Amino acid sequence: MAAPLTSKLLVSDFASSVRHIPLTYVRPISDRPQLSLVENSGDTIPLIDLRDLYGPNRTKIIRQISHACSTYGFFQIRFTSDRSARLKTTFSRSNERLKAVDSTTRSSSPTVWLNQRKAHQIKNHGVSETTVNKMLTVAREFFHQPEGERMKHYSADSTKTTRVSTSFNVSADKILNWRDYLRLHCFPIQDFINEWPENPVSFKEITAEYATSVRALVLRLLEAISESLGLERDHISNRLGTHAQHMAFNYYPPCPEPELTYGLPGHKDPTAITVLLQDQVSGLQVFKDDEWIAVYPIPNTFIVNIGDQMQVISNERYKSVLHRAVVNTEKERLSIPTFYFPSTDAVISPAQELIDGQTSPAVYKSYPFVEYWDKFWDRSLATASCLDAFKASTT
Ligand code: OGA
Ligand code: NI
């Protein structure tokens, strides 16, 4: 492990008192974010309208999901806005209004609402703006607590199911990352809620509500992604064993030298899918066509990305894409990814339906998910994929 030149373990506890970042955070010149290059690229990830996912436009939306997953590995969806949901029940859905909403986004794709008008069909599958705002607020409060309160949960042991830590994997990172985090398991909730932080006092209740409603959204997305691959709706869900859900609360303090370090270096997620909530501070970048593109925050949207397990199940029709988080001098940044996984006992392999001996042979062999998981945590965060070890033999 690279020990920082400070007695503080968490970045939060020394960031504001240094004018230069400690050497243990400085990347070699060949591996720096080159922030000025990123700002200029005009591309962005698709924004997909899930409003009619259970209506007559389902096929069209599924096609958009397929395109986003195969081209970017990323897309954004807007979650239910409480206010707009109320408005929508009193106003007719005029084109004018939809256009007005569209113009607030940078994307040319249609805007999306997880429409509460269809609540009878998609009951409990939206995530309310109130739930999301409470989640962001209490997460920020968590990191603003005194050092002693946060350090109660500190551990470098990646097998612990609730812990505060820093960087990515302090036991393996040679260069540290400008990030602190709280990571916890949240499905099945009753197995883990007792170990979650007691403070702030509303933390458990708000996190439980958020995790439950994001899980409902994930299940819906897994169905849509299955269909987009030409599989039965419940195919992916059935392949994930009894399922697992984790959350991270990533806290990136302002950094005096953001061009020398990362919040999180380029990596691919170990998940089936990840649903990221971020605050209004930019930082996420996605690798596309040999360039890093910035994902500017759009209010009330989640960012969804394909993880390594989906890459395997889809037999590489959908790829897990490199992404990273950069930091800035001005503002703290908070992001809350929900990581959705197979349970450790699940056996992962490409879907039979997507294997064709001639044109698309199985790219991966079957493996118990736990083998992948152990490999993932046995190392530092790296751009090289953990999946190479699970390739089917080419003979
Ligand atoms: C992650 C991640 C991106 C962000 O936690 O895996 O990619 O913007 N986070 O914080
Ligand atoms: Ni990630």
mmCIF file of C-alpha atoms and ligand atoms in Angstrom:
data_model
loop_
_atom_site.group_PDB
_atom_site.id
_atom_site.type_symbol
_atom_site.label_atom_id
_atom_site.label_comp_id
_atom_site.label_asym_id
_atom_site.label_seq_id
_atom_site.Cartn_x
_atom_site.Cartn_y
_atom_site.Cartn_z
ATOM 1 C CA MET A 1 0.000 0.000 0.000
ATOM 2 C CA ALA A 2 1.131 3.548 -0.696
ATOM 3 C CA ALA A 3 0.920 5.422 2.600
ATOM 4 C CA PRO A 4 -0.005 9.091 2.281
ATOM 5 C CA LEU A 5 2.389 11.685 3.730
ATOM 6 C CA THR A 6 -0.213 12.638 6.247
ATOM 7 C CA SER A 7 -1.446 10.900 9.324
ATOM 8 C CA LYS A 8 -5.015 11.167 8.032
ATOM 9 C CA LEU A 9 -6.398 8.137 6.243
ATOM 10 C CA LEU A 10 -9.369 9.815 4.561
ATOM 11 C CA VAL A 11 -8.875 12.481 1.903
ATOM 12 C CA SER A 12 -11.713 14.458 3.489
ATOM 13 C CA ASP A 13 -9.573 14.986 6.573
ATOM 14 C CA PHE A 14 -6.607 16.655 4.891
ATOM 15 C CA ALA A 15 -7.838 17.911 1.492
ATOM 16 C CA SER A 16 -8.585 21.447 2.598
ATOM 17 C CA SER A 17 -5.300 21.889 4.451
ATOM 18 C CA VAL A 18 -2.904 21.137 1.568
ATOM 19 C CA ARG A 19 -1.903 23.325 -1.393
ATOM 20 C CA HIS A 20 -0.254 20.415 -3.177
ATOM 21 C CA ILE A 21 -1.499 16.888 -3.229
ATOM 22 C CA PRO A 22 0.719 14.323 -1.444
ATOM 23 C CA LEU A 23 3.090 12.494 -3.819
ATOM 24 C CA THR A 24 1.234 9.239 -3.245
ATOM 25 C CA TYR A 25 -1.685 10.722 -5.223
ATOM 26 C CA VAL A 26 0.391 11.988 -8.161
ATOM 27 C CA ARG A 27 0.040 9.994 -11.369
ATOM 28 C CA PRO A 28 2.934 9.614 -13.817
ATOM 29 C CA ILE A 29 2.768 12.076 -16.716
ATOM 30 C CA SER A 30 1.606 9.322 -19.095
ATOM 31 C CA ASP A 31 -1.424 8.616 -16.910
ATOM 32 C CA ARG A 32 -3.020 11.975 -16.150
ATOM 33 C CA PRO A 33 -6.555 13.098 -16.931
ATOM 34 C CA GLN A 34 -5.639 15.815 -19.512
ATOM 35 C CA LEU A 35 -8.728 17.709 -18.504
ATOM 36 C CA SER A 36 -8.521 20.300 -21.267
ATOM 37 C CA LEU A 37 -8.807 17.646 -23.988
ATOM 38 C CA VAL A 38 -12.001 16.209 -22.529
ATOM 39 C CA GLU A 39 -13.914 19.456 -22.266
ATOM 40 C CA ASN A 40 -13.889 19.947 -26.032
ATOM 41 C CA SER A 41 -15.581 16.780 -27.192
ATOM 42 C CA GLY A 42 -19.251 17.366 -27.984
ATOM 43 C CA ASP A 43 -20.527 13.788 -27.760
ATOM 44 C CA THR A 44 -22.691 12.567 -24.910
ATOM 45 C CA ILE A 45 -24.358 9.334 -23.858
ATOM 46 C CA PRO A 46 -27.975 8.716 -24.986
ATOM 47 C CA LEU A 47 -30.922 9.786 -22.859
ATOM 48 C CA ILE A 48 -33.641 7.162 -23.211
ATOM 49 C CA ASP A 49 -37.320 7.693 -22.646
ATOM 50 C CA LEU A 50 -38.704 4.933 -20.438
ATOM 51 C CA ARG A 51 -42.108 6.544 -20.135
ATOM 52 C CA ASP A 52 -43.795 4.154 -22.476
ATOM 53 C CA LEU A 53 -41.814 1.048 -21.658
ATOM 54 C CA TYR A 54 -45.051 -0.690 -20.730
ATOM 55 C CA GLY A 55 -47.063 0.922 -23.513
ATOM 56 C CA PRO A 56 -47.315 0.721 -27.294
ATOM 57 C CA ASN A 57 -43.809 2.129 -27.820
ATOM 58 C CA ARG A 58 -42.052 -0.657 -25.967
ATOM 59 C CA THR A 59 -40.418 -2.055 -29.106
ATOM 60 C CA LYS A 60 -38.996 1.348 -30.004
ATOM 61 C CA ILE A 61 -37.599 1.882 -26.509
ATOM 62 C CA ILE A 62 -36.096 -1.598 -26.454
ATOM 63 C CA ARG A 63 -34.354 -0.766 -29.739
ATOM 64 C CA GLN A 64 -32.939 2.415 -28.210
ATOM 65 C CA ILE A 65 -31.670 0.436 -25.245
ATOM 66 C CA SER A 66 -30.066 -2.057 -27.590
ATOM 67 C CA HIS A 67 -28.341 0.715 -29.531
ATOM 68 C CA ALA A 68 -27.124 2.492 -26.378
ATOM 69 C CA CYS A 69 -25.824 -0.723 -24.815
ATOM 70 C CA SER A 70 -23.998 -1.877 -27.915
ATOM 71 C CA THR A 71 -22.570 1.504 -28.876
ATOM 72 C CA TYR A 72 -21.839 3.260 -25.590
ATOM 73 C CA GLY A 73 -22.365 0.697 -22.838
ATOM 74 C CA PHE A 74 -24.026 3.642 -21.074
ATOM 75 C CA PHE A 75 -27.327 5.506 -21.144
ATOM 76 C CA GLN A 76 -29.215 7.962 -18.965
ATOM 77 C CA ILE A 77 -32.805 7.756 -17.821
ATOM 78 C CA ARG A 78 -34.872 10.358 -16.087
ATOM 79 C CA PHE A 79 -36.552 9.211 -12.911
ATOM 80 C CA THR A 80 -39.979 10.335 -11.863
ATOM 81 C CA SER A 81 -40.169 13.955 -10.897
ATOM 82 C CA ASP A 82 -42.749 14.274 -8.123
ATOM 83 C CA ARG A 83 -43.714 17.713 -9.291
ATOM 84 C CA SER A 84 -44.063 16.777 -12.913
ATOM 85 C CA ALA A 85 -45.934 13.619 -12.021
ATOM 86 C CA ARG A 86 -48.475 15.776 -10.226
ATOM 87 C CA LEU A 87 -48.602 18.210 -13.110
ATOM 88 C CA LYS A 88 -49.106 15.402 -15.538
ATOM 89 C CA THR A 89 -52.251 14.283 -13.825
ATOM 90 C CA THR A 90 -53.783 17.729 -14.141
ATOM 91 C CA PHE A 91 -52.480 18.789 -17.564
ATOM 92 C CA SER A 92 -52.937 16.980 -20.800
ATOM 93 C CA ARG A 93 -49.661 15.864 -22.303
ATOM 94 C CA SER A 94 -49.284 18.564 -24.914
ATOM 95 C CA ASN A 95 -46.413 18.453 -27.371
ATOM 96 C CA GLU A 96 -45.495 21.948 -26.272
ATOM 97 C CA ARG A 97 -44.763 20.761 -22.812
ATOM 98 C CA LEU A 98 -42.694 17.813 -23.916
ATOM 99 C CA LYS A 99 -40.668 20.085 -26.167
ATOM 100 C CA ALA A 100 -40.051 22.470 -23.302
ATOM 101 C CA VAL A 101 -38.736 19.597 -21.262
ATOM 102 C CA ASP A 102 -36.520 18.396 -24.093
ATOM 103 C CA SER A 103 -34.882 21.759 -24.458
ATOM 104 C CA THR A 104 -33.507 21.530 -20.936
ATOM 105 C CA THR A 105 -31.304 18.633 -21.913
ATOM 106 C CA ARG A 106 -28.211 18.441 -24.071
ATOM 107 C CA SER A 107 -29.381 15.356 -25.839
ATOM 108 C CA SER A 108 -31.398 15.151 -29.003
ATOM 109 C CA SER A 109 -33.027 11.961 -27.742
ATOM 110 C CA PRO A 110 -36.571 12.214 -26.474
ATOM 111 C CA THR A 111 -37.041 13.017 -22.836
ATOM 112 C CA VAL A 112 -38.145 10.369 -20.472
ATOM 113 C CA TRP A 113 -40.357 10.090 -17.548
ATOM 114 C CA LEU A 114 -40.985 6.989 -15.526
ATOM 115 C CA ASN A 115 -44.580 7.918 -15.782
ATOM 116 C CA GLN A 116 -46.695 7.717 -12.684
ATOM 117 C CA ARG A 117 -49.795 7.872 -14.857
ATOM 118 C CA LYS A 118 -49.060 4.258 -15.600
ATOM 119 C CA ALA A 119 -48.556 3.502 -11.953
ATOM 120 C CA HIS A 120 -51.113 0.745 -12.080
ATOM 121 C CA GLN A 121 -48.922 -1.057 -14.599
ATOM 122 C CA ILE A 122 -45.488 -0.310 -13.258
ATOM 123 C CA LYS A 123 -46.319 -0.024 -9.626
ATOM 124 C CA ASN A 124 -43.353 0.729 -7.390
ATOM 125 C CA HIS A 125 -41.004 0.870 -10.307
ATOM 126 C CA GLY A 126 -40.356 4.593 -10.351
ATOM 127 C CA VAL A 127 -37.932 6.341 -8.027
ATOM 128 C CA SER A 128 -39.328 9.546 -6.620
ATOM 129 C CA GLU A 129 -37.471 12.833 -6.643
ATOM 130 C CA THR A 130 -38.075 13.111 -2.901
ATOM 131 C CA THR A 131 -36.403 9.760 -2.251
ATOM 132 C CA VAL A 132 -33.439 10.751 -4.388
ATOM 133 C CA ASN A 133 -33.022 14.168 -2.809
ATOM 134 C CA LYS A 134 -33.216 12.702 0.686
ATOM 135 C CA MET A 135 -30.583 10.150 -0.327
ATOM 136 C CA LEU A 136 -28.188 12.797 -1.637
ATOM 137 C CA THR A 137 -28.727 15.003 1.419
ATOM 138 C CA VAL A 138 -28.167 12.321 4.029
ATOM 139 C CA ALA A 139 -25.133 10.962 2.144
ATOM 140 C CA ARG A 140 -23.587 14.433 2.157
ATOM 141 C CA GLU A 141 -24.386 14.746 5.851
ATOM 142 C CA PHE A 142 -22.630 11.439 6.457
ATOM 143 C CA PHE A 143 -19.385 12.743 4.967
ATOM 144 C CA HIS A 144 -19.702 16.081 6.765
ATOM 145 C CA GLN A 145 -19.714 14.347 10.151
ATOM 146 C CA PRO A 146 -16.630 14.562 12.367
ATOM 147 C CA GLU A 147 -13.710 12.296 11.514
ATOM 148 C CA GLY A 148 -14.400 10.058 14.529
ATOM 149 C CA GLU A 149 -17.930 9.287 13.378
ATOM 150 C CA ARG A 150 -16.808 8.341 9.857
ATOM 151 C CA MET A 151 -13.755 6.404 11.047
ATOM 152 C CA LYS A 152 -15.951 4.151 13.213
ATOM 153 C CA HIS A 153 -16.681 2.288 9.983
ATOM 154 C CA TYR A 154 -13.181 2.415 8.467
ATOM 155 C CA SER A 155 -11.748 -0.809 7.113
ATOM 156 C CA ALA A 156 -9.298 -1.817 4.402
ATOM 157 C CA ASP A 157 -10.836 -5.303 4.300
ATOM 158 C CA SER A 158 -12.798 -5.639 1.070
ATOM 159 C CA THR A 159 -14.751 -8.632 2.383
ATOM 160 C CA LYS A 160 -16.538 -6.479 4.981
ATOM 161 C CA THR A 161 -20.120 -5.849 3.898
ATOM 162 C CA THR A 162 -20.309 -2.338 5.382
ATOM 163 C CA ARG A 163 -17.247 -0.123 5.493
ATOM 164 C CA VAL A 164 -15.757 3.287 4.969
ATOM 165 C CA SER A 165 -12.545 3.420 3.004
ATOM 166 C CA THR A 166 -10.577 5.577 0.614
ATOM 167 C CA SER A 167 -8.984 5.387 -2.835
ATOM 168 C CA PHE A 168 -10.170 2.075 -4.398
ATOM 169 C CA ASN A 169 -8.456 -0.789 -2.635
ATOM 170 C CA VAL A 170 -5.920 0.645 -0.186
ATOM 171 C CA SER A 171 -4.391 -2.793 0.249
ATOM 172 C CA ALA A 172 -3.416 -2.909 -3.424
ATOM 173 C CA ASP A 173 -3.356 0.646 -4.838
ATOM 174 C CA LYS A 174 0.164 1.855 -5.664
ATOM 175 C CA ILE A 175 -1.085 5.373 -6.346
ATOM 176 C CA LEU A 176 -4.001 6.575 -4.277
ATOM 177 C CA ASN A 177 -7.224 8.132 -5.580
ATOM 178 C CA TRP A 178 -8.845 11.353 -4.394
ATOM 179 C CA ARG A 179 -11.963 9.635 -3.118
ATOM 180 C CA ASP A 180 -13.433 8.464 0.173
ATOM 181 C CA TYR A 181 -16.356 6.091 0.188
ATOM 182 C CA LEU A 182 -18.898 4.242 2.223
ATOM 183 C CA ARG A 183 -19.816 0.914 0.705
ATOM 184 C CA LEU A 184 -22.614 -1.332 1.873
ATOM 185 C CA HIS A 185 -24.675 -4.313 0.841
ATOM 186 C CA CYS A 186 -28.389 -3.662 0.513
ATOM 187 C CA PHE A 187 -30.126 -6.804 -0.718
ATOM 188 C CA PRO A 188 -31.620 -8.619 1.039
ATOM 189 C CA ILE A 189 -31.883 -5.520 3.233
ATOM 190 C CA GLN A 190 -32.700 -7.348 6.451
ATOM 191 C CA ASP A 191 -29.378 -9.207 6.251
ATOM 192 C CA PHE A 192 -27.352 -5.999 6.331
ATOM 193 C CA ILE A 193 -29.318 -3.049 7.709
ATOM 194 C CA ASN A 194 -28.164 -3.678 11.269
ATOM 195 C CA GLU A 195 -24.574 -2.991 10.334
ATOM 196 C CA TRP A 196 -25.244 0.234 8.386
ATOM 197 C CA PRO A 197 -24.201 3.538 10.012
ATOM 198 C CA GLU A 198 -26.414 4.692 12.896
ATOM 199 C CA ASN A 199 -25.608 8.325 12.110
ATOM 200 C CA PRO A 200 -27.020 10.513 10.662
ATOM 201 C CA VAL A 201 -30.089 9.155 12.440
ATOM 202 C CA SER A 202 -32.195 9.016 9.291
ATOM 203 C CA PHE A 203 -29.464 7.277 7.277
ATOM 204 C CA LYS A 204 -30.839 3.735 7.538
ATOM 205 C CA GLU A 205 -34.415 4.608 6.762
ATOM 206 C CA ILE A 206 -33.577 6.779 3.769
ATOM 207 C CA THR A 207 -31.028 4.333 2.368
ATOM 208 C CA ALA A 208 -33.480 1.428 2.745
ATOM 209 C CA GLU A 209 -36.172 3.346 0.880
ATOM 210 C CA TYR A 210 -33.764 4.398 -1.864
ATOM 211 C CA ALA A 211 -32.242 0.915 -2.268
ATOM 212 C CA THR A 212 -35.664 -0.705 -2.495
ATOM 213 C CA SER A 213 -36.943 1.636 -5.157
ATOM 214 C CA VAL A 214 -33.736 1.471 -7.203
ATOM 215 C CA ARG A 215 -33.912 -2.322 -7.077
ATOM 216 C CA ALA A 216 -37.414 -2.227 -8.568
ATOM 217 C CA LEU A 217 -36.053 -0.021 -11.344
ATOM 218 C CA VAL A 218 -33.134 -2.399 -11.915
ATOM 219 C CA LEU A 219 -35.468 -5.382 -12.273
ATOM 220 C CA ARG A 220 -37.377 -3.508 -14.915
ATOM 221 C CA LEU A 221 -34.170 -2.587 -16.714
ATOM 222 C CA LEU A 222 -32.985 -6.203 -16.632
ATOM 223 C CA GLU A 223 -36.198 -7.251 -18.333
ATOM 224 C CA ALA A 224 -35.799 -4.584 -20.987
ATOM 225 C CA ILE A 225 -32.151 -5.482 -21.554
ATOM 226 C CA SER A 226 -33.059 -9.195 -21.842
ATOM 227 C CA GLU A 227 -35.613 -8.342 -24.478
ATOM 228 C CA SER A 228 -33.176 -6.086 -26.292
ATOM 229 C CA LEU A 229 -30.903 -9.120 -26.674
ATOM 230 C CA GLY A 230 -33.771 -11.233 -28.026
ATOM 231 C CA LEU A 231 -33.954 -13.240 -24.784
ATOM 232 C CA GLU A 232 -36.975 -14.075 -22.642
ATOM 233 C CA ARG A 233 -37.866 -11.128 -20.387
ATOM 234 C CA ASP A 234 -36.787 -12.914 -17.224
ATOM 235 C CA HIS A 235 -33.646 -14.455 -18.693
ATOM 236 C CA ILE A 236 -31.028 -12.205 -17.079
ATOM 237 C CA SER A 237 -32.783 -12.060 -13.737
ATOM 238 C CA ASN A 238 -32.919 -15.860 -13.685
ATOM 239 C CA ARG A 239 -29.207 -16.060 -14.382
ATOM 240 C CA LEU A 240 -28.242 -13.942 -11.374
ATOM 241 C CA GLY A 241 -29.028 -16.568 -8.743
ATOM 242 C CA THR A 242 -30.665 -14.913 -5.750
ATOM 243 C CA HIS A 243 -29.208 -11.512 -6.780
ATOM 244 C CA ALA A 244 -27.023 -9.091 -4.843
ATOM 245 C CA GLN A 245 -27.132 -5.316 -4.568
ATOM 246 C CA HIS A 246 -24.457 -3.042 -3.161
ATOM 247 C CA MET A 247 -24.241 0.713 -2.924
ATOM 248 C CA ALA A 248 -21.255 2.992 -2.768
ATOM 249 C CA PHE A 249 -21.365 6.570 -1.572
ATOM 250 C CA ASN A 250 -18.437 8.207 -3.326
ATOM 251 C CA TYR A 251 -17.225 11.458 -1.819
ATOM 252 C CA TYR A 252 -14.695 13.459 -3.815
ATOM 253 C CA PRO A 253 -13.391 16.473 -1.862
ATOM 254 C CA PRO A 254 -12.171 19.527 -3.803
ATOM 255 C CA CYS A 255 -8.613 18.889 -4.951
ATOM 256 C CA PRO A 256 -5.888 21.555 -5.272
ATOM 257 C CA GLU A 257 -4.260 19.777 -8.260
ATOM 258 C CA PRO A 258 -6.953 17.870 -10.166
ATOM 259 C CA GLU A 259 -4.823 17.535 -13.289
ATOM 260 C CA LEU A 260 -2.382 15.259 -11.440
ATOM 261 C CA THR A 261 -4.756 12.657 -10.019
ATOM 262 C CA TYR A 262 -8.091 10.862 -10.311
ATOM 263 C CA GLY A 263 -11.152 10.470 -8.160
ATOM 264 C CA LEU A 264 -11.355 7.014 -9.731
ATOM 265 C CA PRO A 265 -9.042 5.947 -12.575
ATOM 266 C CA GLY A 266 -10.397 4.261 -15.714
ATOM 267 C CA HIS A 267 -12.125 0.974 -14.907
ATOM 268 C CA LYS A 268 -14.980 -1.315 -15.887
ATOM 269 C CA ASP A 269 -17.619 -2.228 -13.348
ATOM 270 C CA PRO A 270 -17.748 -5.796 -12.020
ATOM 271 C CA THR A 271 -21.570 -5.744 -12.043
ATOM 272 C CA ALA A 272 -24.361 -6.963 -14.230
ATOM 273 C CA ILE A 273 -25.509 -3.334 -14.387
ATOM 274 C CA THR A 274 -24.767 -0.180 -12.419
ATOM 275 C CA VAL A 275 -27.262 2.631 -11.786
ATOM 276 C CA LEU A 276 -25.432 5.811 -10.838
ATOM 277 C CA LEU A 277 -26.922 8.815 -9.109
ATOM 278 C CA GLN A 278 -24.698 11.868 -9.107
ATOM 279 C CA ASP A 279 -25.080 15.376 -7.743
ATOM 280 C CA GLN A 280 -24.833 18.430 -10.014
ATOM 281 C CA VAL A 281 -21.019 18.532 -10.092
ATOM 282 C CA SER A 282 -19.339 17.070 -13.204
ATOM 283 C CA GLY A 283 -16.685 14.420 -12.934
ATOM 284 C CA LEU A 284 -17.786 11.248 -14.690
ATOM 285 C CA GLN A 285 -16.162 10.487 -18.046
ATOM 286 C CA VAL A 286 -16.815 7.608 -20.425
ATOM 287 C CA PHE A 287 -14.362 6.205 -22.994
ATOM 288 C CA LYS A 288 -15.742 6.131 -26.514
ATOM 289 C CA ASP A 289 -13.929 5.914 -29.845
ATOM 290 C CA ASP A 290 -10.520 6.523 -28.237
ATOM 291 C CA GLU A 291 -11.693 9.640 -26.420
ATOM 292 C CA TRP A 292 -12.904 10.482 -22.950
ATOM 293 C CA ILE A 293 -16.300 12.131 -23.034
ATOM 294 C CA ALA A 294 -17.668 14.034 -20.061
ATOM 295 C CA VAL A 295 -21.126 13.118 -18.781
ATOM 296 C CA TYR A 296 -22.539 16.418 -17.583
ATOM 297 C CA PRO A 297 -25.108 15.952 -14.838
ATOM 298 C CA ILE A 298 -28.731 16.383 -15.912
ATOM 299 C CA PRO A 299 -31.114 16.931 -12.976
ATOM 300 C CA ASN A 300 -33.299 13.948 -12.097
ATOM 301 C CA THR A 301 -31.467 11.401 -14.176
ATOM 302 C CA PHE A 302 -29.741 8.141 -13.441
ATOM 303 C CA ILE A 303 -26.840 6.880 -15.472
ATOM 304 C CA VAL A 304 -27.028 3.194 -16.308
ATOM 305 C CA ASN A 305 -24.041 1.183 -17.466
ATOM 306 C CA ILE A 306 -23.287 -2.341 -18.548
ATOM 307 C CA GLY A 307 -20.908 -4.233 -16.269
ATOM 308 C CA ASP A 308 -18.629 -7.205 -16.853
ATOM 309 C CA GLN A 309 -21.260 -9.867 -16.020
ATOM 310 C CA MET A 310 -23.611 -8.475 -18.678
ATOM 311 C CA GLN A 311 -20.728 -8.529 -21.145
ATOM 312 C CA VAL A 312 -20.426 -12.266 -20.492
ATOM 313 C CA ILE A 313 -24.162 -13.076 -20.484
ATOM 314 C CA SER A 314 -24.650 -11.146 -23.734
ATOM 315 C CA ASN A 315 -21.626 -12.947 -25.225
ATOM 316 C CA GLU A 316 -20.088 -9.513 -25.866
ATOM 317 C CA ARG A 317 -23.006 -8.041 -27.760
ATOM 318 C CA TYR A 318 -22.907 -5.487 -24.975
ATOM 319 C CA LYS A 319 -19.583 -4.467 -23.548
ATOM 320 C CA SER A 320 -18.608 -3.152 -20.202
ATOM 321 C CA VAL A 321 -17.096 0.235 -21.010
ATOM 322 C CA LEU A 322 -14.186 2.090 -19.407
ATOM 323 C CA HIS A 323 -15.154 5.068 -17.313
ATOM 324 C CA ARG A 324 -13.490 7.220 -14.677
ATOM 325 C CA ALA A 325 -14.115 10.095 -12.288
ATOM 326 C CA VAL A 326 -12.033 13.258 -12.249
ATOM 327 C CA VAL A 327 -11.952 15.864 -9.493
ATOM 328 C CA ASN A 328 -11.917 19.658 -9.455
ATOM 329 C CA THR A 329 -10.541 22.529 -7.374
ATOM 330 C CA GLU A 330 -13.856 24.143 -6.502
ATOM 331 C CA LYS A 331 -16.492 21.741 -5.365
ATOM 332 C CA GLU A 332 -16.931 18.533 -3.461
ATOM 333 C CA ARG A 333 -18.716 15.897 -5.533
ATOM 334 C CA LEU A 334 -20.991 13.080 -4.464
ATOM 335 C CA SER A 335 -21.994 10.074 -6.521
ATOM 336 C CA ILE A 336 -24.028 7.076 -5.436
ATOM 337 C CA PRO A 337 -23.700 4.006 -7.635
ATOM 338 C CA THR A 338 -25.975 1.016 -7.107
ATOM 339 C CA PHE A 339 -24.068 -2.080 -8.140
ATOM 340 C CA TYR A 340 -26.311 -4.953 -9.167
ATOM 341 C CA PHE A 341 -24.711 -8.393 -9.134
ATOM 342 C CA PRO A 342 -25.331 -12.099 -9.328
ATOM 343 C CA SER A 343 -25.293 -13.758 -5.919
ATOM 344 C CA THR A 344 -21.897 -15.323 -5.201
ATOM 345 C CA ASP A 345 -23.200 -18.848 -5.870
ATOM 346 C CA ALA A 346 -24.539 -17.992 -9.348
ATOM 347 C CA VAL A 347 -22.768 -19.484 -12.335
ATOM 348 C CA ILE A 348 -22.242 -16.975 -15.118
ATOM 349 C CA SER A 349 -21.856 -17.851 -18.788
ATOM 350 C CA PRO A 350 -22.951 -16.541 -22.170
ATOM 351 C CA ALA A 351 -26.656 -17.114 -22.898
ATOM 352 C CA GLN A 352 -27.065 -20.256 -25.020
ATOM 353 C CA GLU A 353 -29.395 -18.340 -27.334
ATOM 354 C CA LEU A 354 -26.562 -15.947 -28.203
ATOM 355 C CA ILE A 355 -24.046 -18.630 -29.025
ATOM 356 C CA ASP A 356 -23.718 -19.868 -32.533
ATOM 357 C CA GLY A 357 -20.798 -22.175 -33.217
ATOM 358 C CA GLN A 358 -20.073 -20.598 -36.593
ATOM 359 C CA THR A 359 -20.716 -16.888 -36.314
ATOM 360 C CA SER A 360 -20.616 -16.205 -32.595
ATOM 361 C CA PRO A 361 -18.922 -18.888 -30.540
ATOM 362 C CA ALA A 362 -18.961 -18.523 -26.754
ATOM 363 C CA VAL A 363 -16.417 -15.875 -25.827
ATOM 364 C CA TYR A 364 -16.398 -16.905 -22.150
ATOM 365 C CA LYS A 365 -16.537 -20.134 -20.251
ATOM 366 C CA SER A 366 -18.897 -20.644 -17.312
ATOM 367 C CA TYR A 367 -17.567 -19.622 -13.927
ATOM 368 C CA PRO A 368 -18.963 -19.288 -10.438
ATOM 369 C CA PHE A 369 -19.392 -15.552 -9.847
ATOM 370 C CA VAL A 370 -17.409 -15.822 -6.616
ATOM 371 C CA GLU A 371 -14.270 -16.617 -8.635
ATOM 372 C CA TYR A 372 -14.595 -13.386 -10.566
ATOM 373 C CA TRP A 373 -15.343 -11.454 -7.384
ATOM 374 C CA ASP A 374 -12.246 -12.700 -5.586
ATOM 375 C CA LYS A 375 -10.104 -11.765 -8.570
ATOM 376 C CA PHE A 376 -11.643 -8.305 -8.775
ATOM 377 C CA TRP A 377 -10.812 -7.430 -5.180
ATOM 378 C CA ASP A 378 -7.406 -9.022 -5.264
ATOM 379 C CA ARG A 379 -5.956 -6.118 -7.192
ATOM 380 C CA SER A 380 -5.959 -2.395 -7.714
ATOM 381 C CA LEU A 381 -8.482 -0.772 -10.037
ATOM 382 C CA ALA A 382 -7.088 -1.326 -13.505
ATOM 383 C CA THR A 383 -8.069 -0.646 -17.054
ATOM 384 C CA ALA A 384 -7.258 -4.253 -17.926
ATOM 385 C CA SER A 385 -10.400 -6.329 -17.576
ATOM 386 C CA CYS A 386 -10.672 -9.067 -14.974
ATOM 387 C CA LEU A 387 -12.598 -10.997 -17.597
ATOM 388 C CA ASP A 388 -9.545 -12.091 -19.552
ATOM 389 C CA ALA A 389 -9.119 -14.944 -17.089
ATOM 390 C CA PHE A 390 -12.595 -16.257 -17.957
ATOM 391 C CA LYS A 391 -12.286 -16.406 -21.747
ATOM 392 C CA ALA A 392 -13.293 -19.625 -23.457
ATOM 393 C CA SER A 393 -10.305 -21.508 -24.740
ATOM 394 C CA THR A 394 -9.648 -20.648 -28.351
ATOM 395 C CA THR A 395 -8.557 -24.119 -29.413
HETATM 396 C C1 OGA B 1 -17.826 3.693 -9.611
HETATM 397 C C2 OGA B 1 -17.831 4.802 -10.591
HETATM 398 C C3 OGA B 1 -18.224 7.104 -11.116
HETATM 399 C C4 OGA B 1 -18.516 8.405 -10.454
HETATM 400 O O1 OGA B 1 -18.020 3.977 -8.409
HETATM 401 O O2 OGA B 1 -17.636 2.543 -10.050
HETATM 402 O O3 OGA B 1 -17.540 4.560 -11.731
HETATM 403 O O4 OGA B 1 -18.868 9.333 -11.177
HETATM 404 N N1 OGA B 1 -18.139 6.044 -10.198
HETATM 405 O O5 OGA B 1 -18.358 8.506 -9.239
HETATM 406 NI NI NI B 2 -17.544 2.452 -12.101
#
